[in-house]
Short mmCIF file of C-alpha atoms in Angstrom, two decimals:
data_model
loop_
_atom_site.label_atom_id
_atom_site.label_comp_id
_atom_site.label_asym_id
_atom_site.label_seq_id
_atom_site.Cartn_x
_atom_site.Cartn_y
_atom_site.Cartn_z
CA MET A 864 105.58 -58.55 187.66
CA ASP A 865 107.63 -56.03 185.68
CA ASP A 866 107.69 -56.51 181.96
CA GLU A 867 110.98 -57.26 180.25
CA LYS A 868 111.61 -55.57 176.89
CA LEU A 869 112.27 -57.89 173.98
CA LEU A 870 113.61 -55.06 171.81
CA PRO A 871 116.04 -52.25 172.61
CA ASP A 872 114.70 -49.53 174.88
CA VAL A 873 112.24 -47.44 172.95
CA LEU A 874 114.00 -44.22 173.98
CA ASP A 875 117.09 -45.41 172.12
CA ALA A 876 115.28 -47.03 169.22
CA PRO A 877 111.64 -45.90 169.07
CA VAL A 878 110.72 -48.35 166.30
CA PRO A 879 107.08 -49.38 165.96
CA LEU A 880 106.76 -52.89 164.56
CA ILE A 881 103.43 -52.25 162.83
CA SER A 882 102.44 -48.97 161.26
CA GLN A 883 98.98 -47.75 162.22
CA PRO A 884 96.74 -45.21 160.56
CA LEU A 885 96.98 -41.80 162.17
CA ASN A 886 94.17 -39.85 163.78
CA THR A 887 94.24 -36.14 164.36
CA ARG A 888 93.22 -35.24 167.89
CA LYS A 889 92.74 -31.75 169.36
CA GLU A 890 94.33 -31.01 172.72
CA MET A 891 93.76 -27.81 174.81
CA MET A 892 96.84 -26.05 176.08
CA SER A 893 96.61 -23.24 178.60
CA SER A 894 98.35 -19.91 178.09
CA SER A 895 98.21 -16.47 179.61
CA SER A 896 95.69 -15.44 177.01
CA GLY A 897 93.45 -18.42 177.55
CA SER A 898 93.04 -21.78 176.06
CA ILE A 899 94.56 -22.47 172.70
CA ALA A 900 93.38 -25.34 170.56
CA THR A 901 96.31 -27.24 169.04
CA THR A 902 96.43 -30.23 166.80
CA ARG A 903 98.62 -33.30 167.53
CA SER A 904 98.93 -36.36 165.36
CA ILE A 905 99.17 -39.67 167.23
CA PRO A 906 98.69 -43.26 166.20
CA ALA A 907 95.09 -44.32 166.32
CA GLN A 908 95.99 -47.54 168.10
CA SER A 909 99.47 -48.34 169.36
CA GLN A 910 100.27 -51.99 168.77
CA ILE A 911 102.01 -53.49 171.77
CA TYR A 912 103.58 -56.94 171.42
CA LYS A 913 103.73 -59.07 174.52
CA VAL A 914 104.86 -62.51 175.50
CA TYR A 915 103.35 -64.42 178.37
CA LYS A 916 105.01 -66.75 180.82
CA ARG A 917 102.28 -69.29 180.25
CA ARG A 918 103.77 -69.99 176.81
CA TRP A 919 106.39 -72.21 178.47
CA TYR A 920 103.70 -74.27 180.19
CA MET A 921 101.86 -74.67 176.90
CA LEU A 922 105.08 -75.71 175.20
CA SER A 923 105.72 -78.25 177.96
CA VAL A 924 102.23 -79.73 177.48
CA LEU A 925 102.87 -80.14 173.76
CA ALA A 926 106.29 -81.66 174.49
CA VAL A 927 104.87 -84.29 176.86
CA LEU A 928 102.13 -85.11 174.36
CA ASN A 929 104.62 -85.62 171.55
CA LEU A 930 106.90 -87.66 173.80
CA SER A 931 104.08 -89.98 174.83
CA ASN A 932 102.81 -90.42 171.30
CA ALA A 933 106.29 -91.20 169.98
CA ILE A 934 106.76 -93.84 172.69
CA GLY A 935 103.52 -95.40 171.51
CA TRP A 936 104.67 -95.36 167.89
CA ILE A 937 108.02 -97.10 168.34
CA THR A 938 107.11 -99.24 171.39
CA PHE A 939 107.52 -102.58 169.64
CA ALA A 940 110.46 -101.93 167.27
CA PRO A 941 113.19 -102.64 169.87
CA VAL A 942 111.47 -105.88 170.92
CA ALA A 943 109.93 -106.91 167.60
CA ASP A 944 110.94 -110.55 167.95
CA LEU A 945 109.44 -110.94 171.43
CA THR A 946 106.31 -109.08 170.34
CA ALA A 947 105.85 -111.42 167.39
CA SER A 948 106.24 -114.41 169.68
CA TYR A 949 103.91 -113.06 172.41
CA TYR A 950 101.09 -112.36 169.96
CA ASN A 951 101.87 -115.46 167.88
CA THR A 952 102.29 -113.46 164.68
CA THR A 953 104.99 -112.55 162.13
CA PHE A 954 107.63 -109.84 161.83
CA ALA A 955 105.63 -108.38 158.93
CA ASN A 956 102.57 -108.00 161.17
CA VAL A 957 104.66 -106.42 163.93
CA ASN A 958 105.92 -103.89 161.37
CA TRP A 959 102.31 -102.81 160.87
CA LEU A 960 102.25 -101.56 164.46
CA SER A 961 104.67 -98.83 163.37
CA LEU A 962 103.23 -98.57 159.88
CA GLU A 963 99.78 -97.71 161.29
CA TYR A 964 101.10 -94.35 162.48
CA MET A 965 102.27 -93.53 158.99
CA VAL A 966 99.10 -94.75 157.28
CA ALA A 967 96.78 -92.90 159.68
CA SER A 968 98.66 -89.62 159.27
CA ILE A 969 97.53 -89.21 155.66
CA PRO A 970 93.72 -89.10 155.93
CA VAL A 971 93.82 -87.77 159.51
CA GLY A 972 96.49 -85.27 158.50
CA PHE A 973 94.13 -83.28 156.29
CA PHE A 974 91.49 -83.26 159.01
CA SER A 975 93.90 -82.26 161.79
CA ALA A 976 95.41 -79.42 159.73
CA TRP A 977 91.90 -78.11 159.08
CA ILE A 978 90.97 -78.38 162.78
CA LEU A 979 94.13 -76.60 163.93
CA ASP A 980 93.70 -73.84 161.36
CA SER A 981 89.95 -73.40 161.75
CA PHE A 982 89.32 -74.04 165.45
CA GLY A 983 92.71 -73.31 167.00
CA LEU A 984 95.43 -75.02 168.97
CA ARG A 985 93.37 -75.85 172.04
CA ILE A 986 90.69 -77.87 170.23
CA GLY A 987 93.22 -79.65 168.02
CA LEU A 988 95.56 -80.57 170.85
CA MET A 989 92.67 -81.64 173.09
CA MET A 990 91.58 -84.11 170.42
CA GLY A 991 95.14 -85.36 170.02
CA ALA A 992 95.68 -85.74 173.77
CA TRP A 993 92.62 -87.90 174.36
CA LEU A 994 93.00 -90.00 171.21
CA ASN A 995 96.53 -90.74 172.38
CA VAL A 996 95.67 -91.86 175.92
CA VAL A 997 92.63 -93.90 174.83
CA GLY A 998 94.71 -95.68 172.21
CA LEU A 999 97.42 -96.53 174.76
CA ALA A 1000 94.78 -97.91 177.14
CA VAL A 1001 93.23 -100.10 174.43
CA ARG A 1002 96.67 -101.55 173.67
CA TYR A 1003 96.92 -102.73 177.25
CA ILE A 1004 93.51 -104.42 176.99
CA SER A 1005 95.04 -106.70 174.35
CA THR A 1006 97.08 -108.41 177.08
CA ILE A 1007 94.21 -109.61 179.27
CA HIS A 1008 93.91 -113.37 179.52
CA GLN A 1009 90.25 -113.48 178.50
CA LEU A 1010 91.21 -112.62 174.92
CA LYS A 1011 92.34 -115.61 172.89
CA GLY A 1012 94.18 -116.23 169.66
CA GLN A 1013 94.35 -113.56 166.98
CA ILE A 1014 91.76 -111.40 168.80
CA ARG A 1015 94.55 -110.16 171.05
CA PHE A 1016 96.62 -108.89 168.14
CA ILE A 1017 93.55 -107.33 166.51
CA VAL A 1018 92.80 -105.40 169.73
CA LEU A 1019 96.45 -104.30 169.80
CA LEU A 1020 96.14 -103.03 166.22
CA ILE A 1021 92.97 -101.11 167.10
CA GLY A 1022 94.61 -99.42 170.09
CA GLN A 1023 97.70 -98.58 168.06
CA GLY A 1024 95.46 -97.14 165.34
CA ILE A 1025 93.61 -94.85 167.77
CA ALA A 1026 96.90 -93.54 169.15
CA ALA A 1027 98.16 -93.14 165.58
CA MET A 1028 95.25 -90.80 164.78
CA ALA A 1029 96.54 -88.44 167.50
CA GLN A 1030 99.95 -88.02 165.90
CA PRO A 1031 99.09 -85.42 163.20
CA PHE A 1032 97.35 -83.16 165.74
CA LEU A 1033 100.50 -83.19 167.88
CA LEU A 1034 103.25 -83.02 165.27
CA PHE A 1035 101.58 -80.28 163.20
CA ALA A 1036 101.34 -78.00 166.24
CA PRO A 1037 104.93 -76.93 167.20
CA THR A 1038 105.38 -74.39 164.38
CA LYS A 1039 101.92 -72.95 165.03
CA LEU A 1040 102.47 -72.67 168.79
CA ALA A 1041 105.88 -71.07 168.21
CA ALA A 1042 104.44 -68.56 165.73
CA LEU A 1043 101.42 -67.57 167.84
CA TRP A 1044 102.95 -67.46 171.34
CA PHE A 1045 106.70 -66.82 170.98
CA PRO A 1046 108.61 -63.75 169.80
CA GLU A 1047 110.65 -63.80 166.63
CA SER A 1048 113.87 -64.38 168.62
CA GLN A 1049 112.51 -67.61 170.18
CA ARG A 1050 110.44 -69.18 167.41
CA ALA A 1051 112.97 -71.70 166.13
CA ILE A 1052 114.03 -72.90 169.57
CA ALA A 1053 110.38 -73.21 170.66
CA ASN A 1054 109.64 -75.23 167.54
CA THR A 1055 112.73 -77.32 168.26
CA LEU A 1056 111.73 -78.09 171.84
CA GLY A 1057 108.19 -78.98 170.80
CA SER A 1058 109.40 -81.16 167.94
CA ALA A 1059 112.45 -82.70 169.66
CA SER A 1060 110.19 -84.28 172.27
CA ASN A 1061 109.13 -86.68 169.51
CA PRO A 1062 112.62 -88.18 169.02
CA LEU A 1063 113.05 -88.05 172.80
CA GLY A 1064 110.03 -90.34 173.04
CA ILE A 1065 111.56 -92.64 170.44
CA LEU A 1066 114.79 -92.68 172.44
CA ALA A 1067 112.89 -93.48 175.63
CA ALA A 1068 111.11 -96.35 173.88
CA PHE A 1069 114.36 -97.78 172.52
CA LEU A 1070 115.91 -97.75 176.00
CA LEU A 1071 112.94 -98.61 178.19
CA SER A 1072 111.35 -101.26 176.01
CA LYS A 1073 114.55 -103.28 176.11
CA ILE A 1074 115.01 -102.73 179.84
CA ILE A 1075 111.41 -103.62 180.76
CA VAL A 1076 110.92 -106.54 178.38
CA LYS A 1077 113.35 -109.34 179.16
CA GLU A 1078 110.92 -112.04 178.10
CA GLU A 1079 107.51 -112.28 176.49
CA SER A 1080 105.60 -112.11 179.77
CA ASP A 1081 106.95 -108.59 180.42
CA LEU A 1082 105.03 -107.03 177.52
CA PRO A 1083 101.87 -106.23 179.58
CA THR A 1084 104.01 -104.39 182.15
CA MET A 1085 105.57 -102.29 179.40
CA LEU A 1086 102.21 -101.36 177.90
CA TRP A 1087 100.86 -100.36 181.32
CA ILE A 1088 103.87 -98.13 182.07
CA TYR A 1089 103.52 -96.37 178.71
CA ILE A 1090 99.96 -95.28 179.52
CA ILE A 1091 101.26 -93.03 182.34
CA PRO A 1092 102.87 -90.19 180.31
CA GLY A 1093 99.86 -90.13 178.00
CA GLY A 1094 97.47 -89.78 180.94
CA VAL A 1095 99.59 -87.05 182.54
CA ALA A 1096 99.71 -85.13 179.27
CA ALA A 1097 95.92 -85.39 178.76
CA VAL A 1098 95.29 -84.00 182.26
CA MET A 1099 97.82 -81.18 181.71
CA MET A 1100 96.14 -80.35 178.42
CA THR A 1101 92.60 -80.40 179.78
CA LEU A 1102 93.25 -78.34 182.92
CA GLY A 1103 95.97 -75.92 181.87
CA PHE A 1104 95.83 -75.23 178.12
CA CYS A 1105 93.08 -72.63 178.18
CA ARG A 1106 93.69 -70.46 175.10
CA SER A 1107 94.60 -70.99 171.47
CA ILE A 1108 96.09 -67.52 171.01
CA PRO A 1109 97.48 -64.97 173.47
CA PRO A 1110 95.52 -61.80 174.35
CA THR A 1111 98.23 -59.73 172.64
CA PRO A 1112 100.39 -61.11 169.78
CA PRO A 1113 104.16 -61.56 170.33
CA SER A 1114 105.23 -60.33 166.88
CA ALA A 1115 104.09 -58.57 163.74
CA SER A 1116 103.59 -61.82 161.81
CA ALA A 1117 101.51 -63.28 164.66
CA ALA A 1118 99.25 -60.23 164.48
CA GLU A 1119 98.42 -60.95 160.84
CA SER A 1120 95.62 -63.27 159.84
CA SER A 1121 96.66 -66.50 158.16
CA GLU A 1122 95.16 -67.77 154.94
CA SER A 1123 92.14 -70.03 155.25
CA PHE A 1124 92.81 -73.75 154.94
CA VAL A 1125 91.47 -73.93 151.38
CA GLN A 1126 93.27 -70.78 150.24
CA GLY A 1127 96.46 -72.09 151.84
CA LEU A 1128 96.17 -75.33 149.90
CA LYS A 1129 95.79 -73.41 146.64
CA LYS A 1130 98.91 -71.40 147.37
CA ILE A 1131 101.23 -74.20 148.45
CA ILE A 1132 100.49 -76.38 145.41
CA ARG A 1133 101.69 -73.49 143.22
CA ASN A 1134 104.81 -72.84 145.32
CA ARG A 1135 107.70 -74.63 143.56
CA ALA A 1136 110.19 -74.13 146.37
CA TYR A 1137 107.77 -75.60 148.88
CA LEU A 1138 106.96 -78.59 146.66
CA LEU A 1139 110.67 -79.33 146.35
CA LEU A 1140 110.96 -79.06 150.11
CA VAL A 1141 108.08 -81.53 150.47
CA LEU A 1142 109.94 -84.06 148.34
CA VAL A 1143 113.29 -83.64 150.09
CA PHE A 1144 112.03 -83.40 153.64
CA GLY A 1145 109.62 -86.26 153.00
CA SER A 1146 112.48 -88.48 151.87
CA GLY A 1147 114.54 -87.68 154.96
CA LEU A 1148 111.71 -88.21 157.44
CA GLY A 1149 110.49 -91.30 155.60
CA LEU A 1150 113.93 -92.91 155.65
CA PHE A 1151 114.40 -92.07 159.31
CA ASN A 1152 111.04 -93.62 160.16
CA THR A 1153 111.88 -96.70 158.11
CA ILE A 1154 115.30 -97.22 159.66
CA SER A 1155 113.94 -96.61 163.17
CA SER A 1156 111.22 -99.20 162.65
CA LEU A 1157 113.53 -101.81 161.14
CA VAL A 1158 116.80 -101.27 163.02
CA GLU A 1159 116.41 -104.31 165.27
CA GLN A 1160 115.58 -106.58 162.32
CA VAL A 1161 118.39 -105.12 160.20
CA LEU A 1162 121.05 -105.76 162.83
CA CYS A 1163 119.96 -109.04 164.41
CA SER A 1164 120.11 -110.80 161.04
CA LYS A 1165 123.78 -109.76 160.77
CA GLY A 1166 124.73 -111.16 164.16
CA TYR A 1167 124.26 -108.05 166.32
CA ASP A 1168 122.25 -108.67 169.48
CA ASP A 1169 119.18 -106.75 170.65
CA SER A 1170 121.18 -104.73 173.18
CA PHE A 1171 123.40 -103.37 170.42
CA ALA A 1172 120.36 -102.59 168.28
CA SER A 1173 118.89 -100.60 171.18
CA LEU A 1174 122.20 -98.75 171.57
CA VAL A 1175 122.22 -97.87 167.88
CA GLY A 1176 118.68 -96.55 168.11
CA ALA A 1177 119.56 -94.55 171.21
CA LEU A 1178 122.60 -92.99 169.54
CA MET A 1179 120.55 -92.11 166.50
CA ILE A 1180 117.87 -90.38 168.55
CA GLY A 1181 120.07 -88.95 171.29
CA GLY A 1182 122.35 -87.36 168.73
CA GLY A 1183 119.28 -86.04 166.93
CA ILE A 1184 118.00 -84.25 170.02
CA ILE A 1185 121.37 -82.56 170.55
CA GLY A 1186 121.61 -81.64 166.88
CA ALA A 1187 118.09 -80.21 166.81
CA ILE A 1188 118.69 -78.00 169.85
CA ILE A 1189 121.98 -76.67 168.46
CA ALA A 1190 120.51 -76.04 165.00
CA GLY A 1191 117.39 -74.40 166.44
CA ALA A 1192 119.39 -72.03 168.64
CA TYR A 1193 121.71 -71.20 165.73
CA VAL A 1194 118.97 -70.27 163.25
CA ASP A 1195 117.14 -68.26 165.93
CA LYS A 1196 120.27 -66.12 166.19
CA THR A 1197 121.38 -65.99 162.54
CA LYS A 1198 118.16 -66.63 160.54
CA LYS A 1199 120.23 -68.72 158.11
CA PHE A 1200 117.50 -71.29 157.54
CA GLU A 1201 118.43 -72.42 154.04
CA PRO A 1202 122.21 -72.97 154.42
CA THR A 1203 121.71 -74.64 157.81
CA ALA A 1204 119.05 -76.98 156.41
CA LYS A 1205 121.27 -77.90 153.45
CA LEU A 1206 124.29 -78.56 155.66
CA CYS A 1207 122.35 -80.71 158.11
CA PHE A 1208 120.49 -82.64 155.43
CA THR A 1209 123.60 -83.41 153.38
CA SER A 1210 125.57 -84.49 156.47
CA ALA A 1211 122.66 -86.72 157.53
CA VAL A 1212 122.60 -88.35 154.09
CA LEU A 1213 126.33 -89.08 154.27
CA GLY A 1214 125.79 -90.69 157.68
CA LEU A 1215 122.85 -92.72 156.31
CA ILE A 1216 124.86 -93.96 153.31
CA ALA A 1217 127.67 -95.07 155.63
CA PHE A 1218 125.24 -96.76 158.02
CA CYS A 1219 123.36 -98.62 155.30
CA SER A 1220 126.64 -99.82 153.79
CA LEU A 1221 128.30 -100.93 157.03
CA ALA A 1222 125.19 -102.53 158.54
CA CYS A 1223 125.35 -105.13 155.77
CA TYR A 1224 128.44 -106.65 157.39
CA ARG A 1225 129.22 -108.42 160.64
CA GLY A 1226 131.60 -107.31 163.37
CA LEU A 1227 131.61 -103.58 162.67
CA ASP A 1228 129.96 -102.54 165.92
CA VAL A 1229 131.81 -99.27 166.48
CA TYR A 1230 131.49 -98.06 162.89
CA VAL A 1231 127.80 -98.93 162.69
CA ALA A 1232 127.12 -97.10 165.97
CA VAL A 1233 129.08 -93.98 164.95
CA THR A 1234 127.44 -93.66 161.53
CA ALA A 1235 123.99 -94.12 163.07
CA GLY A 1236 124.83 -91.30 165.49
CA VAL A 1237 125.91 -89.03 162.62
CA PHE A 1238 122.72 -89.80 160.71
CA GLY A 1239 120.54 -89.01 163.72
CA THR A 1240 122.43 -85.91 164.83
CA PHE A 1241 122.24 -84.13 161.51
CA GLY A 1242 118.92 -85.66 160.42
CA PHE A 1243 116.96 -84.39 163.39
CA GLY A 1244 119.10 -81.26 163.38
CA ALA A 1245 117.52 -80.52 160.00
CA TYR A 1246 114.00 -81.37 161.17
CA PRO A 1247 112.97 -78.15 163.04
CA VAL A 1248 115.02 -75.97 160.68
CA ILE A 1249 113.20 -77.31 157.62
CA MET A 1250 109.87 -76.92 159.40
CA GLU A 1251 110.64 -73.23 160.00
CA LEU A 1252 111.96 -72.94 156.45
CA GLY A 1253 108.66 -74.29 155.18
CA VAL A 1254 106.78 -71.57 157.08
CA GLU A 1255 109.12 -68.91 155.70
CA THR A 1256 108.63 -70.25 152.17
CA THR A 1257 104.82 -70.21 152.28
CA PHE A 1258 103.91 -67.28 154.60
CA PRO A 1259 101.10 -66.22 155.17
CA VAL A 1260 99.78 -69.78 154.74
CA SER A 1261 98.91 -71.20 158.15
CA GLU A 1262 101.71 -73.01 159.96
CA ALA A 1263 99.66 -76.17 160.54
CA THR A 1264 98.97 -76.53 156.82
CA THR A 1265 102.59 -76.01 155.84
CA THR A 1266 103.93 -78.36 158.52
CA GLY A 1267 101.20 -80.88 157.91
CA PHE A 1268 102.03 -81.52 154.28
CA LEU A 1269 105.74 -81.76 155.00
CA PHE A 1270 105.01 -84.34 157.66
CA MET A 1271 102.53 -86.29 155.54
CA ALA A 1272 105.10 -86.50 152.74
CA GLY A 1273 107.47 -88.12 155.22
CA GLN A 1274 104.86 -90.60 156.35
CA VAL A 1275 103.96 -91.61 152.79
CA GLN A 1276 107.61 -92.27 152.00
CA GLY A 1277 108.04 -94.10 155.30
CA ILE A 1278 105.18 -96.44 154.36
CA LEU A 1279 106.75 -97.08 150.96
CA GLY A 1280 110.12 -97.69 152.60
CA ILE A 1281 108.80 -100.35 154.97
CA LEU A 1282 106.74 -102.05 152.25
CA LEU A 1283 109.74 -101.97 149.92
CA SER A 1284 111.93 -103.54 152.60
CA GLN A 1285 109.48 -106.41 152.93
CA PHE A 1286 109.29 -106.85 149.14
CA LEU A 1287 113.07 -106.73 148.56
CA GLY A 1288 114.08 -108.57 151.73
CA ARG A 1289 115.39 -112.10 151.25
CA ASP A 1290 115.28 -115.15 153.45
CA LEU A 1291 118.47 -115.78 155.37
CA SER A 1292 120.82 -118.40 154.03
CA THR A 1293 121.85 -121.38 156.13
CA ALA A 1294 125.12 -119.65 157.00
CA GLN A 1295 123.33 -116.45 158.00
CA LEU A 1296 120.91 -118.38 160.19
CA GLY A 1297 123.93 -119.78 161.98
CA TYR A 1298 125.08 -116.39 163.27
CA SER A 1299 121.73 -114.56 163.39
CA LYS A 1300 120.84 -113.15 166.82
CA CYS A 1301 117.12 -112.70 166.11
CA LEU A 1302 115.15 -114.20 168.98
CA ALA A 1303 111.93 -116.20 169.24
CA SER A 1304 110.18 -118.41 166.71
CA VAL A 1305 110.03 -115.92 163.84
CA THR A 1306 111.83 -115.83 160.50
CA PRO A 1307 114.02 -112.73 159.98
CA GLN A 1308 115.05 -111.40 156.58
CA ASP A 1309 118.24 -110.17 155.02
CA LEU A 1310 117.59 -106.47 154.30
CA THR A 1311 120.85 -105.71 152.48
CA ILE A 1312 119.19 -104.79 149.16
CA PRO A 1313 116.62 -102.41 150.73
CA LEU A 1314 119.40 -100.67 152.68
CA LEU A 1315 121.41 -100.03 149.52
CA VAL A 1316 118.28 -98.73 147.74
CA PHE A 1317 117.64 -96.36 150.66
CA ALA A 1318 121.22 -95.06 150.48
CA GLY A 1319 120.93 -94.33 146.76
CA TYR A 1320 117.57 -92.59 147.13
CA ALA A 1321 118.91 -90.41 149.96
CA ALA A 1322 121.92 -89.38 147.86
CA PHE A 1323 119.65 -88.43 144.95
CA ASN A 1324 117.51 -86.17 147.14
CA ALA A 1325 120.53 -84.52 148.73
CA CYS A 1326 121.79 -83.53 145.27
CA ILE A 1327 118.36 -82.17 144.31
CA PHE A 1328 118.18 -80.12 147.51
CA LEU A 1329 121.66 -78.65 147.14
CA LEU A 1330 121.38 -77.78 143.46
CA PHE A 1331 117.83 -76.60 142.99
CA PHE A 1332 116.30 -75.36 146.24
CA ARG A 1333 116.12 -71.56 146.58
CA THR A 1334 113.55 -69.53 148.49
CA ASP A 1335 112.74 -66.15 149.99
CA TYR A 1336 112.15 -65.76 153.73
CA ARG A 1337 108.65 -64.36 153.33
CA ARG A 1338 107.73 -64.14 157.00
CA LEU A 1339 110.96 -62.37 157.97
CA LYS A 1340 110.62 -59.97 155.05
CA ALA A 1341 107.03 -59.19 156.03
CA GLU A 1342 108.16 -58.35 159.55
CA GLU A 1343 110.97 -56.18 158.17
CA ARG A 1344 108.48 -54.31 156.00
CA HIS A 1345 106.24 -53.72 159.01
CA ALA A 1346 109.19 -52.39 160.96
CA ALA A 1347 110.32 -50.13 158.10
CA ASP A 1348 106.82 -48.76 157.57
CA SER A 1349 106.52 -48.02 161.25
CA ILE A 1350 109.86 -46.22 161.34
CA LEU A 1351 108.75 -43.98 158.47
CA ASN A 1352 105.38 -43.44 160.10
CA PHE A 1353 106.92 -42.58 163.43
CA SER A 1354 109.49 -40.26 161.86
CA SER A 1355 106.74 -38.39 160.01
CA HIS A 1356 104.77 -37.94 163.19
CA SER A 1357 107.44 -37.48 165.80
CA HIS A 1358 104.90 -36.44 168.40
CA GLY A 1359 103.10 -39.77 168.14
CA THR A 1360 103.31 -42.50 170.67
CA PRO A 1361 105.92 -45.10 169.69
CA VAL A 1362 104.90 -48.71 169.50
CA THR A 1363 106.70 -50.79 172.08
CA SER A 1364 107.18 -54.44 172.75
CA GLN A 1365 106.69 -55.75 176.22
CA GLY A 1366 108.30 -58.78 177.84
CA ASP A 1367 106.91 -61.61 179.87
CA THR A 1368 103.64 -60.97 181.59
CA THR A 1369 101.81 -63.10 184.04
CA SER A 1370 98.34 -62.54 182.63
#
């Protein structure tokens, strides 16, 4: 298949993207008086950048993996009351089914970042794919009738924990896959599509869990259905994801070697801009995880039914997917990572403050739904942009390391948010119990105080981000330097062979 140029035609703009050392080679030219030895300077090795069609398949594998894992994470949040009743446990214990994902990401996060950086995408994603599907299968085992009493819930926790260990392998990978397989003009959107499959999975869980589970006895059916995407993704990964890196890099930055895992750690802990980004991004992701996990409990105690809670979750996630795609496409075109991240983050915080304030009252269905949508749209709009911004801030530190610590910061703050909500939550008053829509034989809590604390913390971090965060785009500047060096090199040796960039190839 004919290659498609990613850059202007080299005859119009013969710009090599990486300068190469020059060799002097003798060529024989014939003349009437015989052969004349002439000297011609040409590049020793012309660097050709290529992209391969298989990158879209690899991105689709990662997307399905993230979707499946996200479904596993948030499976029980939309039906927390029925889950508590089915397993004869408490709301607090049901919260641990979501909290396990956050807890596991911290120790496993270090290991998965090291695996991805040291052994490559294929090994890391293979481990994530099979941990995910095995964990989903073990969850289903918890529903068999031979298991009695608390053993069933313990088996459920074990299965959820195995699937939780897969999450860091999968969520650390989008920026690395985008950097290694996609050209500079597609990196942000590739990262967006790989990352946005995670909220898409959350959205699917919010919608499907409520549709499938009408009563307690429907839980086994739900758990069986949720094994299917995980199994499909594991097969796709095993049979089709054959390489960690392409034969030829797609860009100048992809051609460079990343820092080792240990060297990368030393660099990022001394990078003030990145550490600030860790704090801010961690607060945003942590609050989103907390609200997503608690939304059904927050709303049912105020008289909103489970169907409305599922709608709120769907609006939050659905808006987030749209926002992420728009923001990813925009920064791919403009490279305005920092202003876009600040705009999205601040808008998301305003939506969160409004949601946390309004959700404390009854009868405000429309306003609660709209503010949740605003929070999700801008919150997940900021997600892939900040991930790319983190890579730009720390280049040439490996993408998995940079993304990993951003993500782990979010998980730590998510854990603290859920624990804080349980500590600050209060028992419902007699009047509140009268209009509560929480189902089954469990005791809900009034989470008004935690919501107001979350709103204040989000506002604080938005101010910090706007006032103090500044950074250089190190990866883009490195690519610009390569291009400038190559222009000078080519101009000095006009008889050399220009470096070109080739489009999609089928190899």
